[in-house]
PDB file of C-alpha atoms in Angstrom:
ATOM      1  CA  MET A  30     123.840  87.576-101.503  1.00  0.00           C
ATOM      2  CA  HIS A  31     125.444  88.719-104.740  1.00  0.00           C
ATOM      3  CA  THR A  32     128.774  90.447-104.067  1.00  0.00           C
ATOM      4  CA  GLU A  33     131.397  91.938-106.363  1.00  0.00           C
ATOM      5  CA  TYR A  34     134.841  93.377-105.690  1.00  0.00           C
ATOM      6  CA  HIS A  35     136.404  95.944-108.048  1.00  0.00           C
ATOM      7  CA  LYS A  36     139.814  97.539-108.154  1.00  0.00           C
ATOM      8  CA  GLU A  37     140.126 100.115-110.971  1.00  0.00           C
ATOM      9  CA  TYR A  38     142.542 102.799-111.904  1.00  0.00           C
ATOM     10  CA  SER A  39     141.431 106.426-111.280  1.00  0.00           C
ATOM     11  CA  ARG A  40     142.733 108.997-113.719  1.00  0.00           C
ATOM     12  CA  HIS A  41     141.854 111.775-111.276  1.00  0.00           C
ATOM     13  CA  LEU A  42     143.805 110.266-108.428  1.00  0.00           C
ATOM     14  CA  GLY A  43     146.511 108.528-110.366  1.00  0.00           C
ATOM     15  CA  ARG A  44     146.066 105.343-108.338  1.00  0.00           C
ATOM     16  CA  ASP A  45     143.914 102.232-108.098  1.00  0.00           C
ATOM     17  CA  MET A  46     140.697 102.652-106.130  1.00  0.00           C
ATOM     18  CA  GLU A  47     138.557  99.812-104.664  1.00  0.00           C
ATOM     19  CA  PHE A  48     134.884  99.376-104.130  1.00  0.00           C
ATOM     20  CA  LYS A  49     132.404  96.592-103.496  1.00  0.00           C
ATOM     21  CA  VAL A  50     128.885  95.862-104.724  1.00  0.00           C
ATOM     22  CA  TYR A  51     126.303  94.126-102.583  1.00  0.00           C
ATOM     23  CA  GLY A  52     122.969  92.948-103.928  1.00  0.00           C
ATOM     24  CA  HIS A  53     121.710  91.918-107.331  1.00  0.00           C
ATOM     25  CA  GLY A  54     119.702  95.040-108.179  1.00  0.00           C
ATOM     26  CA  GLY A  55     117.419  97.824-107.028  1.00  0.00           C
ATOM     27  CA  LYS A  56     117.967 101.457-106.205  1.00  0.00           C
ATOM     28  CA  PRO A  57     121.688 102.276-106.321  1.00  0.00           C
ATOM     29  CA  VAL A  58     123.068 103.436-102.969  1.00  0.00           C
ATOM     30  CA  LEU A  59     126.470 105.080-102.661  1.00  0.00           C
ATOM     31  CA  VAL A  60     127.883 104.257 -99.237  1.00  0.00           C
ATOM     32  CA  PHE A  61     130.685 106.197 -97.475  1.00  0.00           C
ATOM     33  CA  PRO A  62     132.570 104.688 -94.526  1.00  0.00           C
ATOM     34  CA  CYS A  63     133.282 106.534 -91.304  1.00  0.00           C
ATOM     35  CA  GLN A  64     136.418 108.654 -90.878  1.00  0.00           C
ATOM     36  CA  ASN A  65     139.546 106.954 -92.281  1.00  0.00           C
ATOM     37  CA  GLY A  66     137.376 103.924 -93.076  1.00  0.00           C
ATOM     38  CA  ARG A  67     137.496 101.496 -95.902  1.00  0.00           C
ATOM     39  CA  PHE A  68     135.119 100.230 -98.552  1.00  0.00           C
ATOM     40  CA  PHE A  69     134.607  96.969 -96.641  1.00  0.00           C
ATOM     41  CA  ASP A  70     133.604  98.509 -93.320  1.00  0.00           C
ATOM     42  CA  TRP A  71     129.817  98.151 -93.734  1.00  0.00           C
ATOM     43  CA  GLU A  72     130.392  94.445 -94.258  1.00  0.00           C
ATOM     44  CA  GLY A  73     132.725  94.185 -91.282  1.00  0.00           C
ATOM     45  CA  PHE A  74     130.390  96.049 -88.914  1.00  0.00           C
ATOM     46  CA  GLY A  75     127.371  93.906 -89.797  1.00  0.00           C
ATOM     47  CA  MET A  76     125.397  96.426 -91.794  1.00  0.00           C
ATOM     48  CA  LEU A  77     124.708  93.890 -94.559  1.00  0.00           C
ATOM     49  CA  ASP A  78     122.864  91.713 -92.026  1.00  0.00           C
ATOM     50  CA  THR A  79     120.858  94.801 -90.970  1.00  0.00           C
ATOM     51  CA  LEU A  80     119.789  95.395 -94.544  1.00  0.00           C
ATOM     52  CA  GLN A  81     119.674  91.796 -95.788  1.00  0.00           C
ATOM     53  CA  ASP A  82     115.941  91.766 -96.516  1.00  0.00           C
ATOM     54  CA  TYR A  83     116.277  94.902 -98.649  1.00  0.00           C
ATOM     55  CA  LEU A  84     119.244  93.376-100.518  1.00  0.00           C
ATOM     56  CA  ASP A  85     117.635  89.977-100.989  1.00  0.00           C
ATOM     57  CA  ALA A  86     114.432  91.538-102.292  1.00  0.00           C
ATOM     58  CA  GLY A  87     116.290  93.623-104.832  1.00  0.00           C
ATOM     59  CA  ARG A  88     115.095  96.899-103.287  1.00  0.00           C
ATOM     60  CA  ILE A  89     118.603  98.352-102.995  1.00  0.00           C
ATOM     61  CA  GLN A  90     122.069  97.682-104.350  1.00  0.00           C
ATOM     62  CA  LEU A  91     124.948  98.986-102.243  1.00  0.00           C
ATOM     63  CA  PHE A  92     128.150 100.441-103.721  1.00  0.00           C
ATOM     64  CA  THR A  93     130.697 101.013-100.983  1.00  0.00           C
ATOM     65  CA  ALA A  94     133.257 103.622-101.852  1.00  0.00           C
ATOM     66  CA  ASP A  95     136.805 103.862-100.502  1.00  0.00           C
ATOM     67  CA  THR A  96     138.126 107.117 -99.017  1.00  0.00           C
ATOM     68  CA  ILE A  97     141.441 108.928 -98.877  1.00  0.00           C
ATOM     69  CA  ASP A  98     140.511 110.669 -95.561  1.00  0.00           C
ATOM     70  CA  ALA A  99     143.928 110.104 -94.025  1.00  0.00           C
ATOM     71  CA  GLN A 100     145.444 112.356 -96.658  1.00  0.00           C
ATOM     72  CA  THR A 101     142.663 114.934 -96.793  1.00  0.00           C
ATOM     73  CA  VAL A 102     140.060 115.655 -94.061  1.00  0.00           C
ATOM     74  CA  SER A 103     142.011 113.896 -91.299  1.00  0.00           C
ATOM     75  CA  PHE A 104     145.523 115.076 -92.181  1.00  0.00           C
ATOM     76  CA  ARG A 105     145.325 118.176 -89.946  1.00  0.00           C
ATOM     77  CA  GLU A 106     149.127 118.700 -89.825  1.00  0.00           C
ATOM     78  CA  GLY A 107     149.227 118.871 -93.659  1.00  0.00           C
ATOM     79  CA  ASP A 108     148.962 121.946 -95.892  1.00  0.00           C
ATOM     80  CA  PRO A 109     145.225 122.668 -96.254  1.00  0.00           C
ATOM     81  CA  TYR A 110     145.699 123.997 -99.781  1.00  0.00           C
ATOM     82  CA  GLN A 111     147.130 120.692-100.973  1.00  0.00           C
ATOM     83  CA  ARG A 112     144.796 118.624 -98.890  1.00  0.00           C
ATOM     84  CA  ILE A 113     141.599 120.159-100.224  1.00  0.00           C
ATOM     85  CA  ARG A 114     142.792 119.821-103.805  1.00  0.00           C
ATOM     86  CA  LEU A 115     143.413 116.151-103.273  1.00  0.00           C
ATOM     87  CA  HIS A 116     139.967 115.919-101.723  1.00  0.00           C
ATOM     88  CA  GLU A 117     138.581 117.608-104.838  1.00  0.00           C
ATOM     89  CA  ALA A 118     140.355 115.079-107.040  1.00  0.00           C
ATOM     90  CA  TRP A 119     138.628 112.312-104.974  1.00  0.00           C
ATOM     91  CA  TYR A 120     135.304 114.069-105.521  1.00  0.00           C
ATOM     92  CA  ARG A 121     135.967 114.132-109.227  1.00  0.00           C
ATOM     93  CA  TYR A 122     136.781 110.410-109.053  1.00  0.00           C
ATOM     94  CA  LEU A 123     133.427 109.791-107.357  1.00  0.00           C
ATOM     95  CA  THR A 124     131.288 111.817-109.718  1.00  0.00           C
ATOM     96  CA  GLU A 125     133.093 111.267-113.027  1.00  0.00           C
ATOM     97  CA  GLU A 126     134.490 107.740-112.604  1.00  0.00           C
ATOM     98  CA  LEU A 127     132.747 105.751-109.903  1.00  0.00           C
ATOM     99  CA  LEU A 128     129.208 106.957-110.585  1.00  0.00           C
ATOM    100  CA  PRO A 129     129.273 105.987-114.256  1.00  0.00           C
ATOM    101  CA  ARG A 130     130.529 102.548-113.227  1.00  0.00           C
ATOM    102  CA  ILE A 131     127.714 102.303-110.648  1.00  0.00           C
ATOM    103  CA  HIS A 132     125.143 103.017-113.401  1.00  0.00           C
ATOM    104  CA  GLU A 133     126.842 100.520-115.712  1.00  0.00           C
ATOM    105  CA  ILE A 134     126.635  97.801-113.083  1.00  0.00           C
ATOM    106  CA  ASN A 135     123.205  98.690-111.686  1.00  0.00           C
ATOM    107  CA  GLY A 136     121.452  99.240-114.991  1.00  0.00           C
ATOM    108  CA  THR A 137     118.286 100.845-113.577  1.00  0.00           C
ATOM    109  CA  GLY A 138     119.132 104.392-114.591  1.00  0.00           C
ATOM    110  CA  ASP A 139     117.845 105.599-111.230  1.00  0.00           C
ATOM    111  CA  ALA A 140     119.435 108.512-109.429  1.00  0.00           C
ATOM    112  CA  LEU A 141     121.428 107.550-106.390  1.00  0.00           C
ATOM    113  CA  LEU A 142     120.826 107.615-102.684  1.00  0.00           C
ATOM    114  CA  SER A 143     123.948 108.723-100.813  1.00  0.00           C
ATOM    115  CA  THR A 144     124.459 107.678 -97.203  1.00  0.00           C
ATOM    116  CA  GLY A 145     127.030 107.456 -94.443  1.00  0.00           C
ATOM    117  CA  PHE A 146     127.679 107.931 -90.748  1.00  0.00           C
ATOM    118  CA  SER A 147     129.958 110.373 -88.929  1.00  0.00           C
ATOM    119  CA  MET A 148     132.540 111.563 -91.507  1.00  0.00           C
ATOM    120  CA  GLY A 149     130.678 109.384 -93.999  1.00  0.00           C
ATOM    121  CA  ALA A 150     127.620 111.561 -93.354  1.00  0.00           C
ATOM    122  CA  TYR A 151     129.668 114.632 -94.342  1.00  0.00           C
ATOM    123  CA  HIS A 152     130.775 112.933 -97.565  1.00  0.00           C
ATOM    124  CA  ALA A 153     127.272 111.744 -98.347  1.00  0.00           C
ATOM    125  CA  ALA A 154     125.779 115.201 -97.777  1.00  0.00           C
ATOM    126  CA  ASN A 155     128.582 116.993 -99.624  1.00  0.00           C
ATOM    127  CA  VAL A 156     128.153 115.001-102.871  1.00  0.00           C
ATOM    128  CA  PHE A 157     124.364 115.305-102.610  1.00  0.00           C
ATOM    129  CA  PHE A 158     124.324 119.066-102.162  1.00  0.00           C
ATOM    130  CA  ARG A 159     126.924 119.591-104.855  1.00  0.00           C
ATOM    131  CA  ARG A 160     125.192 117.394-107.434  1.00  0.00           C
ATOM    132  CA  PRO A 161     121.425 117.023-106.849  1.00  0.00           C
ATOM    133  CA  ASP A 162     121.198 116.178-110.575  1.00  0.00           C
ATOM    134  CA  LEU A 163     122.973 112.904-109.770  1.00  0.00           C
ATOM    135  CA  PHE A 164     121.398 112.106-106.364  1.00  0.00           C
ATOM    136  CA  ASP A 165     117.754 112.123-105.458  1.00  0.00           C
ATOM    137  CA  SER A 166     118.142 111.379-101.745  1.00  0.00           C
ATOM    138  CA  VAL A 167     120.543 111.479 -98.813  1.00  0.00           C
ATOM    139  CA  ILE A 168     120.486 109.807 -95.421  1.00  0.00           C
ATOM    140  CA  ALA A 169     123.241 111.361 -93.307  1.00  0.00           C
ATOM    141  CA  LEU A 170     123.634 110.202 -89.710  1.00  0.00           C
ATOM    142  CA  SER A 171     125.754 111.873 -87.020  1.00  0.00           C
ATOM    143  CA  GLY A 172     127.587 114.243 -89.329  1.00  0.00           C
ATOM    144  CA  ILE A 173     129.351 117.586 -89.283  1.00  0.00           C
ATOM    145  CA  TYR A 174     128.673 119.618 -92.368  1.00  0.00           C
ATOM    146  CA  ASP A 175     131.224 122.392 -92.342  1.00  0.00           C
ATOM    147  CA  THR A 176     134.999 122.278 -92.779  1.00  0.00           C
ATOM    148  CA  GLN A 177     136.095 124.473 -89.830  1.00  0.00           C
ATOM    149  CA  ASP A 178     137.601 121.618 -87.888  1.00  0.00           C
ATOM    150  CA  MET A 179     138.859 119.692 -90.953  1.00  0.00           C
ATOM    151  CA  TYR A 180     140.999 122.533 -92.344  1.00  0.00           C
ATOM    152  CA  GLY A 181     141.551 124.642 -89.243  1.00  0.00           C
ATOM    153  CA  GLY A 182     139.532 127.597 -90.507  1.00  0.00           C
ATOM    154  CA  TYR A 183     141.339 127.767 -93.895  1.00  0.00           C
ATOM    155  CA  MET A 184     138.999 128.830 -96.642  1.00  0.00           C
ATOM    156  CA  ASP A 185     139.387 129.174-100.394  1.00  0.00           C
ATOM    157  CA  GLU A 186     137.058 128.489-103.366  1.00  0.00           C
ATOM    158  CA  VAL A 187     137.679 124.732-103.258  1.00  0.00           C
ATOM    159  CA  VAL A 188     137.036 124.450 -99.498  1.00  0.00           C
ATOM    160  CA  TYR A 189     133.910 126.597 -99.997  1.00  0.00           C
ATOM    161  CA  ALA A 190     132.608 124.182-102.644  1.00  0.00           C
ATOM    162  CA  ASN A 191     133.093 121.266-100.222  1.00  0.00           C
ATOM    163  CA  ASP A 192     131.534 123.032 -97.208  1.00  0.00           C
ATOM    164  CA  PRO A 193     127.738 122.481 -97.293  1.00  0.00           C
ATOM    165  CA  CYS A 194     127.046 125.062 -94.599  1.00  0.00           C
ATOM    166  CA  ALA A 195     129.077 127.752 -96.411  1.00  0.00           C
ATOM    167  CA  SER A 196     128.077 126.983 -99.995  1.00  0.00           C
ATOM    168  CA  LEU A 197     124.390 126.663 -99.157  1.00  0.00           C
ATOM    169  CA  SER A 198     124.475 129.860 -97.103  1.00  0.00           C
ATOM    170  CA  GLY A 199     125.893 131.669-100.094  1.00  0.00           C
ATOM    171  CA  MET A 200     123.520 130.161-102.622  1.00  0.00           C
ATOM    172  CA  PRO A 201     121.205 132.751-104.253  1.00  0.00           C
ATOM    173  CA  GLU A 202     117.578 132.217-103.380  1.00  0.00           C
ATOM    174  CA  ASP A 203     116.714 131.840-107.106  1.00  0.00           C
ATOM    175  CA  HIS A 204     119.404 129.236-107.735  1.00  0.00           C
ATOM    176  CA  PRO A 205     117.903 126.226-109.613  1.00  0.00           C
ATOM    177  CA  TYR A 206     119.304 123.843-107.068  1.00  0.00           C
ATOM    178  CA  ILE A 207     116.898 125.179-104.460  1.00  0.00           C
ATOM    179  CA  SER A 208     113.906 123.729-106.288  1.00  0.00           C
ATOM    180  CA  MET A 209     115.831 120.572-107.082  1.00  0.00           C
ATOM    181  CA  PHE A 210     116.617 120.056-103.379  1.00  0.00           C
ATOM    182  CA  ASN A 211     112.918 120.461-102.558  1.00  0.00           C
ATOM    183  CA  ALA A 212     112.092 117.691-105.079  1.00  0.00           C
ATOM    184  CA  ARG A 213     114.540 115.362-103.362  1.00  0.00           C
ATOM    185  CA  LYS A 214     114.495 113.498-100.037  1.00  0.00           C
ATOM    186  CA  ILE A 215     116.905 114.961 -97.455  1.00  0.00           C
ATOM    187  CA  ILE A 216     117.203 113.072 -94.164  1.00  0.00           C
ATOM    188  CA  LEU A 217     119.630 114.127 -91.437  1.00  0.00           C
ATOM    189  CA  CYS A 218     119.713 112.497 -88.019  1.00  0.00           C
ATOM    190  CA  VAL A 219     121.821 112.799 -84.872  1.00  0.00           C
ATOM    191  CA  GLY A 220     121.618 111.496 -81.349  1.00  0.00           C
ATOM    192  CA  GLN A 221     122.101 113.542 -78.189  1.00  0.00           C
ATOM    193  CA  GLY A 222     123.991 110.937 -76.152  1.00  0.00           C
ATOM    194  CA  ALA A 223     127.622 109.899 -75.717  1.00  0.00           C
ATOM    195  CA  TRP A 224     130.134 111.229 -78.281  1.00  0.00           C
ATOM    196  CA  GLU A 225     127.438 113.023 -80.259  1.00  0.00           C
ATOM    197  CA  GLU A 226     127.858 116.576 -78.930  1.00  0.00           C
ATOM    198  CA  PRO A 227     130.002 117.998 -81.804  1.00  0.00           C
ATOM    199  CA  LEU A 228     127.819 116.152 -84.335  1.00  0.00           C
ATOM    200  CA  LEU A 229     124.693 117.500 -82.739  1.00  0.00           C
ATOM    201  CA  ALA A 230     126.096 121.058 -83.060  1.00  0.00           C
ATOM    202  CA  GLY A 231     127.072 120.392 -86.654  1.00  0.00           C
ATOM    203  CA  THR A 232     123.671 119.069 -87.564  1.00  0.00           C
ATOM    204  CA  ARG A 233     121.981 122.082 -85.956  1.00  0.00           C
ATOM    205  CA  ARG A 234     124.203 124.431 -88.040  1.00  0.00           C
ATOM    206  CA  LEU A 235     123.119 122.769 -91.285  1.00  0.00           C
ATOM    207  CA  ASP A 236     119.516 122.591 -90.123  1.00  0.00           C
ATOM    208  CA  ALA A 237     119.553 126.367 -89.628  1.00  0.00           C
ATOM    209  CA  VAL A 238     121.022 126.983 -93.099  1.00  0.00           C
ATOM    210  CA  LEU A 239     118.442 124.768 -94.760  1.00  0.00           C
ATOM    211  CA  LYS A 240     115.606 126.559 -92.990  1.00  0.00           C
ATOM    212  CA  GLN A 241     117.051 129.945 -93.936  1.00  0.00           C
ATOM    213  CA  LYS A 242     117.139 128.920 -97.604  1.00  0.00           C
ATOM    214  CA  GLY A 243     113.691 127.341 -97.618  1.00  0.00           C
ATOM    215  CA  ILE A 244     115.130 123.870 -98.337  1.00  0.00           C
ATOM    216  CA  ARG A 245     112.842 121.218 -96.959  1.00  0.00           C
ATOM    217  CA  ALA A 246     114.603 118.451 -95.022  1.00  0.00           C
ATOM    218  CA  TRP A 247     113.729 115.937 -92.347  1.00  0.00           C
ATOM    219  CA  VAL A 248     116.196 116.725 -89.550  1.00  0.00           C
ATOM    220  CA  ASP A 249     115.607 114.280 -86.708  1.00  0.00           C
ATOM    221  CA  TYR A 250     117.140 114.642 -83.235  1.00  0.00           C
ATOM    222  CA  TRP A 251     117.118 111.385 -81.308  1.00  0.00           C
ATOM    223  CA  GLY A 252     117.317 111.038 -77.552  1.00  0.00           C
ATOM    224  CA  TYR A 253     119.911 111.447 -74.874  1.00  0.00           C
ATOM    225  CA  ASP A 254     120.483 107.693 -74.801  1.00  0.00           C
ATOM    226  CA  VAL A 255     121.465 107.647 -78.482  1.00  0.00           C
ATOM    227  CA  SER A 256     125.266 107.426 -78.814  1.00  0.00           C
ATOM    228  CA  HIS A 257     127.691 107.825 -81.670  1.00  0.00           C
ATOM    229  CA  ASP A 258     128.039 104.119 -82.563  1.00  0.00           C
ATOM    230  CA  TRP A 259     127.040 101.408 -84.962  1.00  0.00           C
ATOM    231  CA  PRO A 260     124.112  99.885 -83.036  1.00  0.00           C
ATOM    232  CA  TRP A 261     122.248 103.205 -83.193  1.00  0.00           C
ATOM    233  CA  TRP A 262     123.157 103.775 -86.868  1.00  0.00           C
ATOM    234  CA  LYS A 263     121.740 100.375 -87.659  1.00  0.00           C
ATOM    235  CA  LYS A 264     118.441 101.302 -85.975  1.00  0.00           C
ATOM    236  CA  GLN A 265     118.368 104.684 -87.714  1.00  0.00           C
ATOM    237  CA  ILE A 266     119.027 103.368 -91.230  1.00  0.00           C
ATOM    238  CA  ARG A 267     116.237 100.823 -90.713  1.00  0.00           C
ATOM    239  CA  TYR A 268     113.942 103.569 -89.616  1.00  0.00           C
ATOM    240  CA  PHE A 269     114.634 106.002 -92.437  1.00  0.00           C
ATOM    241  CA  LEU A 270     115.222 103.739 -95.430  1.00  0.00           C
ATOM    242  CA  PRO A 271     111.507 102.934 -95.948  1.00  0.00           C
ATOM    243  CA  PHE A 272     110.858 106.657 -96.514  1.00  0.00           C
ATOM    244  CA  VAL A 273     113.214 106.589 -99.490  1.00  0.00           C
ATOM    245  CA  VAL A 274     112.731 103.159-101.053  1.00  0.00           C
ATOM    246  CA  GLY A 275     109.646 101.752 -99.369  1.00  0.00           C
ATOM    247  CA  GLN A 276     109.417  98.499 -97.443  1.00  0.00           C
ATOM    248  CA  PRO A 277     111.592  95.527 -98.377  1.00  0.00           C
TER     249      PRO A 277
END
């Protein structure tokens, strides 16, 4: 399998940021790790083996982003004002620095699929709902899609922009993004087993907001045996990916 490692300076963050590329071509997929995770986690947890036929066939090309979660969404003892502004700088890095590099490397010109599990699902959904002009699909598994727990109830305009439940709830019904969302593929999934209870509640909150706004999404609730863990995420990504990119 073709693999590339990149370490490049981010002007928005004032530091080097790392990412990896897996596969020789196909639809570009922006991958977010789980909470406090790293850009190499999908490789370490065997997700490349799960998707090897898609990668070998050139159906998808994975771009695994790094996070700064430990300084932002996870740093609950820190000042929320400073934390969310650092998170926003990371978002600017993603959309204004990493995405152009993805298109340069990928070369197809296709809009991106964003995906992730747990906190990665939040990140994937957040960038998708903020920029549906850049992403045409999202597969978010076992996520929470509001910032209540991340920032202890603190809210300002930057938190609002990064809170899908809040920002979508406040979106006017004639906002052009509504029709854009309905031309995209939105897939949310969560289990109802071990360690999924808060994620189940979070998914239901976003599901209700989407229905209220008339935004079509496939929100799938899996069984009581489905836990918050990699073996189930591997099964889920295999199940949902064909609906976005077809069979390998």
